[in-house]
PDB file of C-alpha atoms and ligand atoms in Angstrom:
ATOM      1  CA  UNK A 981       8.690  44.970  18.606  1.00  0.00           C
ATOM      2  CA  UNK A 982       9.394  45.293  22.370  1.00  0.00           C
ATOM      3  CA  UNK A 983       9.384  48.663  24.030  1.00  0.00           C
ATOM      4  CA  UNK A 984      12.649  50.499  23.247  1.00  0.00           C
ATOM      5  CA  UNK A 985      14.091  52.319  26.295  1.00  0.00           C
ATOM      6  CA  UNK A 986      17.694  53.011  25.277  1.00  0.00           C
ATOM      7  CA  UNK A 987      18.929  55.295  22.489  1.00  0.00           C
ATOM      8  CA  UNK A 988      20.463  54.092  19.271  1.00  0.00           C
ATOM      9  CA  UNK A 989      23.471  56.072  17.958  1.00  0.00           C
ATOM     10  CA  UNK A 990      25.329  55.253  14.769  1.00  0.00           C
ATOM     11  CA  UNK A 991      28.606  56.517  13.380  1.00  0.00           C
ATOM     12  CA  UNK A 992      29.226  56.508   9.626  1.00  0.00           C
ATOM     13  CA  UNK A 993      31.758  57.772   7.066  1.00  0.00           C
ATOM     14  CA  UNK A 994      34.028  56.845   4.216  1.00  0.00           C
ATOM     15  CA  UNK A 995      37.381  55.049   4.380  1.00  0.00           C
ATOM     16  CA  UNK A 996      39.770  56.217   7.038  1.00  0.00           C
ATOM     17  CA  UNK A 997      37.309  58.825   8.301  1.00  0.00           C
ATOM     18  CA  UNK A 998      38.182  58.068  11.906  1.00  0.00           C
ATOM     19  CA  UNK A 999      35.223  56.081  13.172  1.00  0.00           C
ATOM     20  CA  UNK A1000      37.249  53.573  15.151  1.00  0.00           C
ATOM     21  CA  UNK A1001      39.460  56.403  16.517  1.00  0.00           C
ATOM     22  CA  UNK A1002      36.439  58.376  17.851  1.00  0.00           C
ATOM     23  CA  UNK A1003      34.029  55.685  18.975  1.00  0.00           C
ATOM     24  CA  UNK A1004      35.729  55.155  22.280  1.00  0.00           C
ATOM     25  CA  UNK A1005      35.551  58.844  23.111  1.00  0.00           C
ATOM     26  CA  UNK A1006      31.840  58.889  22.311  1.00  0.00           C
ATOM     27  CA  UNK A1007      31.275  55.828  24.532  1.00  0.00           C
ATOM     28  CA  UNK A1008      33.061  57.541  27.390  1.00  0.00           C
ATOM     29  CA  UNK A1009      31.008  60.753  27.019  1.00  0.00           C
ATOM     30  CA  UNK A1010      27.755  58.730  27.092  1.00  0.00           C
ATOM     31  CA  UNK A1011      28.899  56.683  30.093  1.00  0.00           C
ATOM     32  CA  UNK A1012      29.948  59.761  31.990  1.00  0.00           C
ATOM     33  CA  UNK A1013      26.419  61.074  31.424  1.00  0.00           C
ATOM     34  CA  UNK A1014      25.187  57.931  33.231  1.00  0.00           C
ATOM     35  CA  UNK A1015      24.119  55.719  30.337  1.00  0.00           C
ATOM     36  CA  UNK A1016      25.153  52.068  29.995  1.00  0.00           C
ATOM     37  CA  UNK A1017      26.554  51.672  26.488  1.00  0.00           C
ATOM     38  CA  UNK A1018      26.836  48.641  24.216  1.00  0.00           C
ATOM     39  CA  UNK A1019      29.410  49.234  21.483  1.00  0.00           C
ATOM     40  CA  UNK A1020      29.030  47.169  18.368  1.00  0.00           C
ATOM     41  CA  UNK A1021      29.676  47.269  14.620  1.00  0.00           C
ATOM     42  CA  UNK A1022      28.355  46.342  11.183  1.00  0.00           C
ATOM     43  CA  UNK A1023      28.760  44.223   9.257  1.00  0.00           C
ATOM     44  CA  UNK A1024      29.316  42.023  12.348  1.00  0.00           C
ATOM     45  CA  UNK A1025      28.377  42.327  15.981  1.00  0.00           C
ATOM     46  CA  UNK A1026      27.381  38.670  16.437  1.00  0.00           C
ATOM     47  CA  UNK A1027      29.308  35.424  15.688  1.00  0.00           C
ATOM     48  CA  UNK A1028      27.217  34.855  12.591  1.00  0.00           C
ATOM     49  CA  UNK A1029      27.503  38.527  11.605  1.00  0.00           C
ATOM     50  CA  UNK A1030      31.313  38.474  11.981  1.00  0.00           C
ATOM     51  CA  UNK A1031      31.432  35.376   9.786  1.00  0.00           C
ATOM     52  CA  UNK A1032      29.362  37.195   7.168  1.00  0.00           C
ATOM     53  CA  UNK A1033      31.748  40.235   7.527  1.00  0.00           C
ATOM     54  CA  UNK A1034      34.643  37.958   6.627  1.00  0.00           C
ATOM     55  CA  UNK A1035      32.781  36.818   3.526  1.00  0.00           C
ATOM     56  CA  UNK A1036      32.088  40.383   2.531  1.00  0.00           C
ATOM     57  CA  UNK A1037      35.587  41.800   3.006  1.00  0.00           C
ATOM     58  CA  UNK A1038      37.893  39.144   1.635  1.00  0.00           C
ATOM     59  CA  UNK A1039      39.253  39.325  -1.915  1.00  0.00           C
ATOM     60  CA  UNK A1040      38.363  35.665  -2.405  1.00  0.00           C
ATOM     61  CA  UNK A1041      34.824  36.947  -3.228  1.00  0.00           C
ATOM     62  CA  UNK A1042      35.854  39.808  -5.593  1.00  0.00           C
ATOM     63  CA  UNK A1043      33.143  40.141  -8.229  1.00  0.00           C
ATOM     64  CA  UNK A1044      30.342  39.137  -5.795  1.00  0.00           C
ATOM     65  CA  UNK A1045      26.949  40.114  -7.284  1.00  0.00           C
ATOM     66  CA  UNK A1046      25.633  43.433  -5.951  1.00  0.00           C
ATOM     67  CA  UNK A1047      22.372  41.750  -4.841  1.00  0.00           C
ATOM     68  CA  UNK A1048      24.353  39.102  -2.879  1.00  0.00           C
ATOM     69  CA  UNK A1049      26.321  41.853  -1.150  1.00  0.00           C
ATOM     70  CA  UNK A1050      23.133  43.720  -0.279  1.00  0.00           C
ATOM     71  CA  UNK A1051      21.348  40.602   1.063  1.00  0.00           C
ATOM     72  CA  UNK A1052      24.380  39.523   3.123  1.00  0.00           C
ATOM     73  CA  UNK A1053      24.496  42.995   4.746  1.00  0.00           C
ATOM     74  CA  UNK A1054      20.821  42.633   5.711  1.00  0.00           C
ATOM     75  CA  UNK A1055      21.249  38.983   6.738  1.00  0.00           C
ATOM     76  CA  UNK A1056      23.948  39.991   9.220  1.00  0.00           C
ATOM     77  CA  UNK A1057      21.806  42.960  10.266  1.00  0.00           C
ATOM     78  CA  UNK A1058      18.787  40.794  11.016  1.00  0.00           C
ATOM     79  CA  UNK A1059      20.916  38.641  13.330  1.00  0.00           C
ATOM     80  CA  UNK A1060      22.485  41.682  14.926  1.00  0.00           C
ATOM     81  CA  UNK A1061      19.118  43.321  15.613  1.00  0.00           C
ATOM     82  CA  UNK A1062      17.469  40.190  16.948  1.00  0.00           C
ATOM     83  CA  UNK A1063      20.312  38.969  19.145  1.00  0.00           C
ATOM     84  CA  UNK A1064      22.017  42.117  20.308  1.00  0.00           C
ATOM     85  CA  UNK A1065      20.663  45.543  19.363  1.00  0.00           C
ATOM     86  CA  UNK A1066      16.953  45.181  20.205  1.00  0.00           C
ATOM     87  CA  UNK A1067      17.543  43.222  23.456  1.00  0.00           C
ATOM     88  CA  UNK A1068      19.992  45.923  24.629  1.00  0.00           C
ATOM     89  CA  UNK A1069      17.687  48.815  23.725  1.00  0.00           C
ATOM     90  CA  UNK A1070      14.757  47.055  25.393  1.00  0.00           C
ATOM     91  CA  UNK A1071      16.805  46.709  28.572  1.00  0.00           C
ATOM     92  CA  UNK A1072      17.518  50.441  28.589  1.00  0.00           C
ATOM     93  CA  UNK A1073      21.134  50.157  27.301  1.00  0.00           C
ATOM     94  CA  UNK A1074      22.265  52.670  24.736  1.00  0.00           C
ATOM     95  CA  UNK A1075      23.650  51.156  21.585  1.00  0.00           C
ATOM     96  CA  UNK A1076      26.616  52.767  19.788  1.00  0.00           C
ATOM     97  CA  UNK A1077      27.077  51.159  16.382  1.00  0.00           C
ATOM     98  CA  UNK A1078      30.028  51.587  13.965  1.00  0.00           C
ATOM     99  CA  UNK A1079      28.026  51.766  10.712  1.00  0.00           C
ATOM    100  CA  UNK A1080      24.392  50.676  10.154  1.00  0.00           C
ATOM    101  CA  UNK A1081      21.793  50.970   7.321  1.00  0.00           C
ATOM    102  CA  UNK A1082      22.994  54.394   6.146  1.00  0.00           C
ATOM    103  CA  UNK A1083      26.108  52.543   5.032  1.00  0.00           C
ATOM    104  CA  UNK A1084      23.933  50.325   2.934  1.00  0.00           C
ATOM    105  CA  UNK A1085      22.314  53.346   1.261  1.00  0.00           C
ATOM    106  CA  UNK A1086      25.791  54.858   0.738  1.00  0.00           C
ATOM    107  CA  UNK A1087      27.805  51.811  -0.432  1.00  0.00           C
ATOM    108  CA  UNK A1088      25.253  49.464  -1.985  1.00  0.00           C
ATOM    109  CA  UNK A1089      22.954  52.327  -3.079  1.00  0.00           C
ATOM    110  CA  UNK A1090      25.390  55.130  -4.002  1.00  0.00           C
ATOM    111  CA  UNK A1091      28.510  53.067  -4.676  1.00  0.00           C
ATOM    112  CA  UNK A1092      27.019  50.005  -6.397  1.00  0.00           C
ATOM    113  CA  UNK A1093      24.024  51.775  -7.883  1.00  0.00           C
ATOM    114  CA  UNK A1094      21.242  49.600  -6.339  1.00  0.00           C
ATOM    115  CA  UNK A1095      17.877  51.442  -6.393  1.00  0.00           C
ATOM    116  CA  UNK A1096      17.317  52.863  -2.873  1.00  0.00           C
ATOM    117  CA  UNK A1097      13.672  51.748  -3.089  1.00  0.00           C
ATOM    118  CA  UNK A1098      14.900  48.136  -2.913  1.00  0.00           C
ATOM    119  CA  UNK A1099      17.022  48.942   0.134  1.00  0.00           C
ATOM    120  CA  UNK A1100      13.990  50.662   1.722  1.00  0.00           C
ATOM    121  CA  UNK A1101      11.960  47.434   1.375  1.00  0.00           C
ATOM    122  CA  UNK A1102      14.640  45.420   3.172  1.00  0.00           C
ATOM    123  CA  UNK A1103      15.076  48.151   5.808  1.00  0.00           C
ATOM    124  CA  UNK A1104      11.396  48.094   6.682  1.00  0.00           C
ATOM    125  CA  UNK A1105      11.218  44.302   6.661  1.00  0.00           C
ATOM    126  CA  UNK A1106      14.297  43.735   8.811  1.00  0.00           C
ATOM    127  CA  UNK A1107      14.079  46.744  11.116  1.00  0.00           C
ATOM    128  CA  UNK A1108      10.333  47.408  11.262  1.00  0.00           C
ATOM    129  CA  UNK A1109      10.109  50.874  12.803  1.00  0.00           C
ATOM    130  CA  UNK A1110      13.575  50.897  14.412  1.00  0.00           C
ATOM    131  CA  UNK A1111      15.849  53.656  13.132  1.00  0.00           C
ATOM    132  CA  UNK A1112      18.855  55.366  14.763  1.00  0.00           C
ATOM    133  CA  UNK A1113      18.080  58.279  17.072  1.00  0.00           C
ATOM    134  CA  UNK A1114      21.325  60.047  16.183  1.00  0.00           C
ATOM    135  CA  UNK A1115      23.791  59.475  13.365  1.00  0.00           C
ATOM    136  CA  UNK A1116      27.171  61.153  12.993  1.00  0.00           C
ATOM    137  CA  UNK A1117      28.660  61.160   9.519  1.00  0.00           C
ATOM    138  CA  UNK A1118      32.435  61.709   9.571  1.00  0.00           C
ATOM    139  CA  UNK A1119      32.964  63.409   6.256  1.00  0.00           C
ATOM    140  CA  UNK A1120      36.303  64.111   4.508  1.00  0.00           C
ATOM    141  CA  UNK A1121      37.762  64.254   0.965  1.00  0.00           C
ATOM    142  CA  UNK A1122      38.339  60.795  -0.512  1.00  0.00           C
ATOM    143  CA  UNK A1123      42.108  61.290  -0.977  1.00  0.00           C
ATOM    144  CA  UNK A1124      42.596  62.221   2.682  1.00  0.00           C
ATOM    145  CA  UNK A1125      40.639  59.228   3.957  1.00  0.00           C
ATOM    146  CA  UNK A1126      42.304  56.741   1.651  1.00  0.00           C
ATOM    147  CA  UNK A1127      45.778  58.020   2.537  1.00  0.00           C
ATOM    148  CA  UNK A1128      44.921  57.587   6.223  1.00  0.00           C
ATOM    149  CA  UNK A1129      43.470  54.067   5.672  1.00  0.00           C
ATOM    150  CA  UNK A1130      46.354  52.915   3.529  1.00  0.00           C
ATOM    151  CA  UNK A1131      48.919  53.671   6.256  1.00  0.00           C
ATOM    152  CA  UNK A1132      47.039  51.321   8.540  1.00  0.00           C
ATOM    153  CA  UNK A1133      46.369  47.982   6.756  1.00  0.00           C
ATOM    154  CA  UNK A1134      46.174  46.074   3.438  1.00  0.00           C
ATOM    155  CA  UNK A1135      43.094  47.245   1.530  1.00  0.00           C
ATOM    156  CA  UNK A1136      40.079  44.898   1.854  1.00  0.00           C
ATOM    157  CA  UNK A1137      37.453  44.212  -0.905  1.00  0.00           C
ATOM    158  CA  UNK A1138      35.742  47.646  -0.351  1.00  0.00           C
ATOM    159  CA  UNK A1139      38.917  49.601   0.212  1.00  0.00           C
ATOM    160  CA  UNK A1140      40.152  48.373  -3.193  1.00  0.00           C
ATOM    161  CA  UNK A1141      37.352  50.103  -5.066  1.00  0.00           C
ATOM    162  CA  UNK A1142      38.079  52.937  -7.539  1.00  0.00           C
ATOM    163  CA  UNK A1143      37.970  56.635  -6.696  1.00  0.00           C
ATOM    164  CA  UNK A1144      34.586  57.256  -8.376  1.00  0.00           C
ATOM    165  CA  UNK A1145      33.014  54.532  -6.159  1.00  0.00           C
ATOM    166  CA  UNK A1146      34.078  56.416  -2.995  1.00  0.00           C
ATOM    167  CA  UNK A1147      32.946  59.675  -4.532  1.00  0.00           C
ATOM    168  CA  UNK A1148      29.433  58.216  -4.984  1.00  0.00           C
ATOM    169  CA  UNK A1149      29.544  56.822  -1.432  1.00  0.00           C
ATOM    170  CA  UNK A1150      30.400  60.276  -0.076  1.00  0.00           C
ATOM    171  CA  UNK A1151      27.703  62.019  -2.118  1.00  0.00           C
ATOM    172  CA  UNK A1152      25.124  59.424  -0.913  1.00  0.00           C
ATOM    173  CA  UNK A1153      26.067  60.098   2.706  1.00  0.00           C
ATOM    174  CA  UNK A1154      25.793  63.851   2.249  1.00  0.00           C
ATOM    175  CA  UNK A1155      22.358  63.351   0.599  1.00  0.00           C
ATOM    176  CA  UNK A1156      21.196  61.354   3.620  1.00  0.00           C
ATOM    177  CA  UNK A1157      22.367  64.165   5.901  1.00  0.00           C
ATOM    178  CA  UNK A1158      20.533  66.755   3.769  1.00  0.00           C
ATOM    179  CA  UNK A1159      17.320  64.741   3.863  1.00  0.00           C
ATOM    180  CA  UNK A1160      17.405  63.901   7.563  1.00  0.00           C
ATOM    181  CA  UNK A1161      18.903  67.011   9.210  1.00  0.00           C
ATOM    182  CA  UNK A1162      17.377  66.289  12.647  1.00  0.00           C
ATOM    183  CA  UNK A1163      18.843  62.790  12.991  1.00  0.00           C
ATOM    184  CA  UNK A1164      22.069  63.111  10.985  1.00  0.00           C
ATOM    185  CA  UNK A1165      24.947  65.465  11.888  1.00  0.00           C
ATOM    186  CA  UNK A1166      27.947  65.926   9.581  1.00  0.00           C
ATOM    187  CA  UNK A1167      31.370  66.213  11.183  1.00  0.00           C
ATOM    188  CA  UNK A1168      34.315  67.686   9.250  1.00  0.00           C
ATOM    189  CA  UNK A1169      36.716  64.768   9.733  1.00  0.00           C
ATOM    190  CA  UNK A1170      39.488  66.278   7.690  1.00  0.00           C
ATOM    191  CA  UNK A1171      40.529  68.464  10.564  1.00  0.00           C
ATOM    192  CA  UNK A1172      43.139  67.549  13.241  1.00  0.00           C
ATOM    193  CA  UNK A1173      41.808  64.990  15.749  1.00  0.00           C
ATOM    194  CA  UNK A1174      41.325  67.491  18.612  1.00  0.00           C
ATOM    195  CA  UNK A1175      39.003  69.602  16.372  1.00  0.00           C
ATOM    196  CA  UNK A1176      37.129  66.549  15.132  1.00  0.00           C
ATOM    197  CA  UNK A1177      36.588  65.442  18.729  1.00  0.00           C
ATOM    198  CA  UNK A1178      35.407  68.851  19.755  1.00  0.00           C
ATOM    199  CA  UNK A1179      32.715  68.872  16.969  1.00  0.00           C
ATOM    200  CA  UNK A1180      31.658  65.351  18.035  1.00  0.00           C
ATOM    201  CA  UNK A1181      31.422  66.348  21.713  1.00  0.00           C
ATOM    202  CA  UNK A1182      29.186  69.323  20.806  1.00  0.00           C
ATOM    203  CA  UNK A1183      26.773  67.070  18.867  1.00  0.00           C
ATOM    204  CA  UNK A1184      26.659  64.441  21.672  1.00  0.00           C
ATOM    205  CA  UNK A1185      26.168  67.132  24.334  1.00  0.00           C
ATOM    206  CA  UNK A1186      23.297  68.673  22.340  1.00  0.00           C
ATOM    207  CA  UNK A1187      21.728  65.205  21.946  1.00  0.00           C
ATOM    208  CA  UNK A1188      22.089  64.440  25.657  1.00  0.00           C
ATOM    209  CA  UNK A1189      20.484  67.796  26.463  1.00  0.00           C
ATOM    210  CA  UNK A1190      17.288  66.897  24.636  1.00  0.00           C
ATOM    211  CA  UNK A1191      17.251  63.364  26.059  1.00  0.00           C
ATOM    212  CA  UNK A1192      16.875  64.489  29.669  1.00  0.00           C
TER     213      UNK A1192
HETATM  214  N1  Z5A B1711      29.682  48.299   4.414  1.00  0.00           N
HETATM  215  C1  Z5A B1711      28.787  48.301   3.349  1.00  0.00           C
HETATM  216  O1  Z5A B1711      29.194  48.289   2.228  1.00  0.00           O
HETATM  217  N2  Z5A B1711      27.439  48.334   3.647  1.00  0.00           N
HETATM  218  C2  Z5A B1711      26.911  48.282   4.867  1.00  0.00           C
HETATM  219  O2  Z5A B1711      25.729  48.248   5.075  1.00  0.00           O
HETATM  220  C3  Z5A B1711      27.879  48.270   5.987  1.00  0.00           C
HETATM  221  C4  Z5A B1711      29.212  48.280   5.723  1.00  0.00           C
HETATM  222  C5  Z5A B1711      27.398  48.228   7.401  1.00  0.00           C
HETATM  223  C6  Z5A B1711      33.706  47.541   6.510  1.00  0.00           C
HETATM  224  O3  Z5A B1711      33.437  48.597   7.348  1.00  0.00           O
HETATM  225  C7  Z5A B1711      33.158  47.787   5.140  1.00  0.00           C
HETATM  226  O4  Z5A B1711      31.776  47.410   5.067  1.00  0.00           O
HETATM  227  C8  Z5A B1711      33.174  49.245   4.788  1.00  0.00           C
HETATM  228  C9  Z5A B1711      31.804  49.556   4.217  1.00  0.00           C
HETATM  229  C10 Z5A B1711      31.120  48.268   4.101  1.00  0.00           C
HETATM  230  N3  Z5A B1711      34.010  49.493   3.702  1.00  0.00           N
HETATM  231  N4  Z5A B1711      35.155  49.725   3.709  1.00  0.00           N
HETATM  232  N5  Z5A B1711      36.244  49.882   3.644  1.00  0.00           N
HETATM  233  P1  Z5A B1711      34.455  49.177   8.416  1.00  0.00           P
HETATM  234  O5  Z5A B1711      33.741  50.243   9.095  1.00  0.00           O
HETATM  235  O6  Z5A B1711      35.048  48.124   9.212  1.00  0.00           O
HETATM  236  O7  Z5A B1711      35.674  49.651   7.450  1.00  0.00           O
HETATM  237  P2  Z5A B1711      36.263  51.051   7.235  1.00  0.00           P
HETATM  238  O8  Z5A B1711      35.433  52.173   6.790  1.00  0.00           O
HETATM  239  O9  Z5A B1711      37.326  50.733   6.267  1.00  0.00           O
HETATM  240  O10 Z5A B1711      36.713  51.517   8.642  1.00  0.00           O
HETATM  241  P3  Z5A B1711      38.137  51.771   9.002  1.00  0.00           P
HETATM  242  O11 Z5A B1711      39.092  51.450   7.943  1.00  0.00           O
HETATM  243  O12 Z5A B1711      38.292  51.112  10.291  1.00  0.00           O
HETATM  244  O13 Z5A B1711      38.155  53.365   9.099  1.00  0.00           O
HETATM  245  P4  Z5A B1711      37.792  54.302  10.270  1.00  0.00           P
HETATM  246  O14 Z5A B1711      37.442  53.534  11.503  1.00  0.00           O
HETATM  247  O15 Z5A B1711      36.822  55.312   9.812  1.00  0.00           O
HETATM  248  O16 Z5A B1711      39.141  55.087  10.546  1.00  0.00           O
HETATM  249  P5  Z5A B1711      40.226  54.911  11.718  1.00  0.00           P
HETATM  250  O17 Z5A B1711      40.760  53.545  11.768  1.00  0.00           O
HETATM  251  O18 Z5A B1711      39.692  55.443  13.007  1.00  0.00           O
HETATM  252  O19 Z5A B1711      41.318  55.930  11.230  1.00  0.00           O
HETATM  253  C11 Z5A B1711      42.113  55.644  10.133  1.00  0.00           C
HETATM  254  C12 Z5A B1711      43.549  56.218  10.350  1.00  0.00           C
HETATM  255  O20 Z5A B1711      43.469  57.652  10.383  1.00  0.00           O
HETATM  256  C13 Z5A B1711      44.151  55.791  11.705  1.00  0.00           C
HETATM  257  O21 Z5A B1711      45.506  55.593  11.499  1.00  0.00           O
HETATM  258  C14 Z5A B1711      43.934  57.022  12.587  1.00  0.00           C
HETATM  259  O22 Z5A B1711      44.914  57.130  13.557  1.00  0.00           O
HETATM  260  C15 Z5A B1711      44.014  58.153  11.580  1.00  0.00           C
HETATM  261  N6  Z5A B1711      43.161  59.312  12.010  1.00  0.00           N
HETATM  262  C16 Z5A B1711      41.880  59.276  12.476  1.00  0.00           C
HETATM  263  N7  Z5A B1711      41.427  60.534  12.669  1.00  0.00           N
HETATM  264  C17 Z5A B1711      42.403  61.382  12.245  1.00  0.00           C
HETATM  265  C18 Z5A B1711      42.515  62.836  12.184  1.00  0.00           C
HETATM  266  N8  Z5A B1711      41.528  63.624  12.575  1.00  0.00           N
HETATM  267  N9  Z5A B1711      43.680  63.319  11.736  1.00  0.00           N
HETATM  268  C19 Z5A B1711      44.682  62.518  11.311  1.00  0.00           C
HETATM  269  N10 Z5A B1711      44.644  61.163  11.316  1.00  0.00           N
HETATM  270  C20 Z5A B1711      43.534  60.586  11.798  1.00  0.00           C
END
């Protein structure tokens, strides 16, 4: 892998946690600190990745095999890494990504019940040594997130899952945070937006301080 010069920041969370709402603010904070930022998302981020995203989210493919779902996520990710993320990081651009492999551990691992060891194999194969430098998990009770998401749009294939699926996704995210406390910071996303943004700003400022 080429020499990585930029930083790789990911934002994660359950349904309606406020990722989209807060990503623009994070981008602005990073840019004000003098860093060029590439904003992107998963699944997606490239033309092929966005086409795979459509396959993954539409109800037409309800009942997709769990393994198919997992492999499509990593197929889109391989394309995203090769065409967009790694070239940007190599050029010194910081990459801010709406979801990444922690989402795979949470949704396909926690939610679907796929053995995390299988996910690890794909992670190592597709990403080699590349891992995010900082991950923010926007955490909130399932009911609060679903109520927020429902107000916004018709539920997609994931958003239509049952409550216990989202409970397992949330638990998996919190386990990731417990196991990687240096990289992963949990934000209480149930609070009013101003308080959520203040927590996020503190985490980003602390991260920037150690990057100098
Ligand atoms: N997925 C997977 O299974 N495996 C993988 O490896 C990857 C992904 C990478 C698409 O992701 C799906 O792919 C996702 C997991 C799966 N499953 N689902 N669903 P996505 O990120 O595009 O989808 P999403 O999680 O549904 O994102 P979202 O619906 O866009 O939610 P969000 O970005 O976190 O929330 P938001 O749009 O910013 O906010 C929702 C509403 O709440 C909105 O009206 C806001 O104005 C409001 N809001 C936000 N913050 C607040 C506060 N603090 N108070 C009150 N109201 C608020």
